[in-house]
Short mmCIF file of C-alpha atoms in Angstrom, two decimals:
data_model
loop_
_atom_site.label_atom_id
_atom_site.label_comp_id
_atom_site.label_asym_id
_atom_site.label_seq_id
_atom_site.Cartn_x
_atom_site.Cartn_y
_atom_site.Cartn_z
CA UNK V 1201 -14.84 -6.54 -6.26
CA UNK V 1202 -13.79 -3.49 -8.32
CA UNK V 1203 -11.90 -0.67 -5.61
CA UNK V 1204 -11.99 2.89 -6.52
CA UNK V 1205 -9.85 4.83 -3.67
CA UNK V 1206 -8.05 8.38 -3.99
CA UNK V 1207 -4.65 7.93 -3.85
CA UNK V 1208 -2.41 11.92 -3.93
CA UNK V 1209 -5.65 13.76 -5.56
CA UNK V 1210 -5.76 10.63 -8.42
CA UNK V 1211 -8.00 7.99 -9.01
CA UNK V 1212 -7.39 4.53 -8.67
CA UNK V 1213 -9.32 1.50 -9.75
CA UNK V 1214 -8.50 -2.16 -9.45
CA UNK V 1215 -9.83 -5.64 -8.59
CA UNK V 1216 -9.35 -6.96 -5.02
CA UNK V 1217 -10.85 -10.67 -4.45
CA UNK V 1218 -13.79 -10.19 -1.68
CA UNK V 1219 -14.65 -13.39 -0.25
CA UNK V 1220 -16.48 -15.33 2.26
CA UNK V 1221 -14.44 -15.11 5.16
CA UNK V 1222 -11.58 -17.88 6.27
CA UNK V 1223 -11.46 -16.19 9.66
CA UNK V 1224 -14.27 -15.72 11.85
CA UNK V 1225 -15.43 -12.45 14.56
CA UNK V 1226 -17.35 -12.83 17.26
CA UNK V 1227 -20.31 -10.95 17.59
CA UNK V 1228 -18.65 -8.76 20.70
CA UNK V 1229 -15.58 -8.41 18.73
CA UNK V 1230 -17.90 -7.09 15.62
CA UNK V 1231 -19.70 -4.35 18.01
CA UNK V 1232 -16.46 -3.20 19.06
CA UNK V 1233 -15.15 -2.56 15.50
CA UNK V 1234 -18.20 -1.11 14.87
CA UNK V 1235 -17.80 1.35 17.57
CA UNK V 1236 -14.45 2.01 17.14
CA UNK V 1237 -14.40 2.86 13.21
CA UNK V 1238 -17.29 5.42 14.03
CA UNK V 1239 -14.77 6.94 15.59
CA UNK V 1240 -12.44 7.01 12.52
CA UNK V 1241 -12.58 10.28 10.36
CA UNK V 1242 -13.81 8.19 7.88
CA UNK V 1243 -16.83 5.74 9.38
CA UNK V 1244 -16.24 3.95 6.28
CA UNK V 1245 -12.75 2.67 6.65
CA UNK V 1246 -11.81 -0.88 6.37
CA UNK V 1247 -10.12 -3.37 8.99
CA UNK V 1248 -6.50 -4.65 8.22
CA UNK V 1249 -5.33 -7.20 9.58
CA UNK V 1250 -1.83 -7.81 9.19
CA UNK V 1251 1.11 -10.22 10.63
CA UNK V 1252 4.32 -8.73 11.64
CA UNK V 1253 7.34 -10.60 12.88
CA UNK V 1254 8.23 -9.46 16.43
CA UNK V 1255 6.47 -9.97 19.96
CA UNK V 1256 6.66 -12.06 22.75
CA UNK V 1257 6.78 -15.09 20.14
CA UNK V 1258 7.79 -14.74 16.40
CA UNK V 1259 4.87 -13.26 15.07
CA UNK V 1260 2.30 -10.69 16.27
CA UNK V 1261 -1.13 -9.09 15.01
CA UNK V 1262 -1.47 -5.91 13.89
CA UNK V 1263 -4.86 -4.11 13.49
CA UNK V 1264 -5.56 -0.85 11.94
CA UNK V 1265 -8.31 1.10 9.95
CA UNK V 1266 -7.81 2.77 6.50
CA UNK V 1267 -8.50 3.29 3.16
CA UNK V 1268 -5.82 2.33 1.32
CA UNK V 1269 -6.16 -1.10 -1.04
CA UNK V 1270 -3.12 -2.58 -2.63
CA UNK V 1271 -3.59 -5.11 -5.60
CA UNK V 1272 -2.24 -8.29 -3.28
CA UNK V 1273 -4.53 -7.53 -0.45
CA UNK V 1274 -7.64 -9.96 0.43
CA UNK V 1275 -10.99 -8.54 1.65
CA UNK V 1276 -12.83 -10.98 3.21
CA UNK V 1277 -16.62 -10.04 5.04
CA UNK V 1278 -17.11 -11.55 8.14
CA UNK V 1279 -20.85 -10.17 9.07
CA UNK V 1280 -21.36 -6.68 8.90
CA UNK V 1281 -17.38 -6.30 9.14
CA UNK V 1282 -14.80 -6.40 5.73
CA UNK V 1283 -11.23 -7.64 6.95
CA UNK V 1284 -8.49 -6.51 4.80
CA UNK V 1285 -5.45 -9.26 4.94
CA UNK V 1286 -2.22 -8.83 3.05
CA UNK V 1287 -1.28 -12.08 0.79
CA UNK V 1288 1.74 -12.30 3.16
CA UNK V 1289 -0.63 -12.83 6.19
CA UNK V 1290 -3.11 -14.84 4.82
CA UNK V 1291 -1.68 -18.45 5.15
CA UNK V 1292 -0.76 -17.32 8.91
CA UNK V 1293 -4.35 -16.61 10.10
CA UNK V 1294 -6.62 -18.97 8.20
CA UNK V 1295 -9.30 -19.95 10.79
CA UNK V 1296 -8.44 -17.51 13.21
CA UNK V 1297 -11.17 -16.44 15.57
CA UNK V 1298 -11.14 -12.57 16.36
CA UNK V 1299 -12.70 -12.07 19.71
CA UNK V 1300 -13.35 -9.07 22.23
CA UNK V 1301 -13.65 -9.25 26.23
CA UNK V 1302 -13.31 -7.03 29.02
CA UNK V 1303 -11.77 -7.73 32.17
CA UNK V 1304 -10.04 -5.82 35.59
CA UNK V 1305 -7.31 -4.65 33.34
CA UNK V 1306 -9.72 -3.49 30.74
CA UNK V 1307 -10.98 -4.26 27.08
CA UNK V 1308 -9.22 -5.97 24.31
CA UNK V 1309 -9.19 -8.34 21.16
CA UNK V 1310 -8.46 -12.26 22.07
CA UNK V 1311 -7.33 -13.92 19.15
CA UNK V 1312 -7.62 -18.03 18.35
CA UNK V 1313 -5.58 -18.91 15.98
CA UNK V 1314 -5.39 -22.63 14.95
CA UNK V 1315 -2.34 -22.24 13.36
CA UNK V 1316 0.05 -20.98 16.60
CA UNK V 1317 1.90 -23.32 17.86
CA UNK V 1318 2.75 -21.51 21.19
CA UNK V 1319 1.00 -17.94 22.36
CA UNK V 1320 1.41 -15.28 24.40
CA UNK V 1321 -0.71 -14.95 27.52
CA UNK V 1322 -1.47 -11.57 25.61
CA UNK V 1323 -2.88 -13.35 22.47
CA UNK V 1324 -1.26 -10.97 20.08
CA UNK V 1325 2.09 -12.37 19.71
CA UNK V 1326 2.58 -16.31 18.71
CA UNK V 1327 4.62 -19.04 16.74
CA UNK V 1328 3.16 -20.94 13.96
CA UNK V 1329 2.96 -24.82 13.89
CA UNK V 1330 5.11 -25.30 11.28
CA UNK V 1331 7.83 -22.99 11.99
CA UNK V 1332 7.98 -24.22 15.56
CA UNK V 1333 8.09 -27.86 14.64
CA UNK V 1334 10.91 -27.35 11.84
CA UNK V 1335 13.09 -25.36 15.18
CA UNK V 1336 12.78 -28.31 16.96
CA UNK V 1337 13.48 -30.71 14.58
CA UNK V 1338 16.63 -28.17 12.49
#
């Protein structure tokens, strides 16, 4: 897939891989992004998905909308939803499930993630398999 974005007034082309998508959302999860990039200045804006170290557990997820492509990012189209993923991240959430519920408390994503080892009652922050298993055993 060829990206043309405006980056500080200039013109930027590249090529960004798009493909099938590795992680899955739920059809509730998919109305609520939906909704919620209508709500972005730009309706067309793109999901990120990203992994940052810090949480409860090691890791947590980070979601945002935006523009803004980089040549090592992965877009991957899950439905009527494209899910940008940093090369970083992408190990770290293959066959993760993105879900959406609402409870007492309220509404939120609920994430599956076959990888984590342990995870947060939240869902957001986790350890992976193999970095838990090489603690125990180091």
């Amino acid at each position: 897939m060829i990206v043309t974005y405006s980056w500080l007034g200039q013109l930027k082309s590249f090529s960004v891989p798009l493909l099938l998508s590795m992680i899955h959302i739920t059809p509730t999860a998919t109305q609520e992004i939906l909704r919620l990039r209508l709500k972005q200045r730009d309706a067309g804006s793109l999901l990120r998905l990203a992994v940052q170290s810090g949480g409860c557990y090691e890791w947590s997820y980070h979601l945002e909308f935006g523009q803004r492509l980089e040549p090592e990012d992965v877009v991957y189209r899950c439905d009527q939803v494209q899910v940008v993923i940093d090369e970083r991240s992408l190990q770290q959430v293959e066959g993760l499930t993105i879900d959406y519920s609402e409870d007492l408390m309220g509404g939120g994503f609920r994430f599956d993630n076959p990888n984590a080892s342990q995870v947060c009652g939240c869902s957001y922050s986790f350890t992976l398999k193999s970095m838990h298993s090489s603690q125990v055993s180091g």
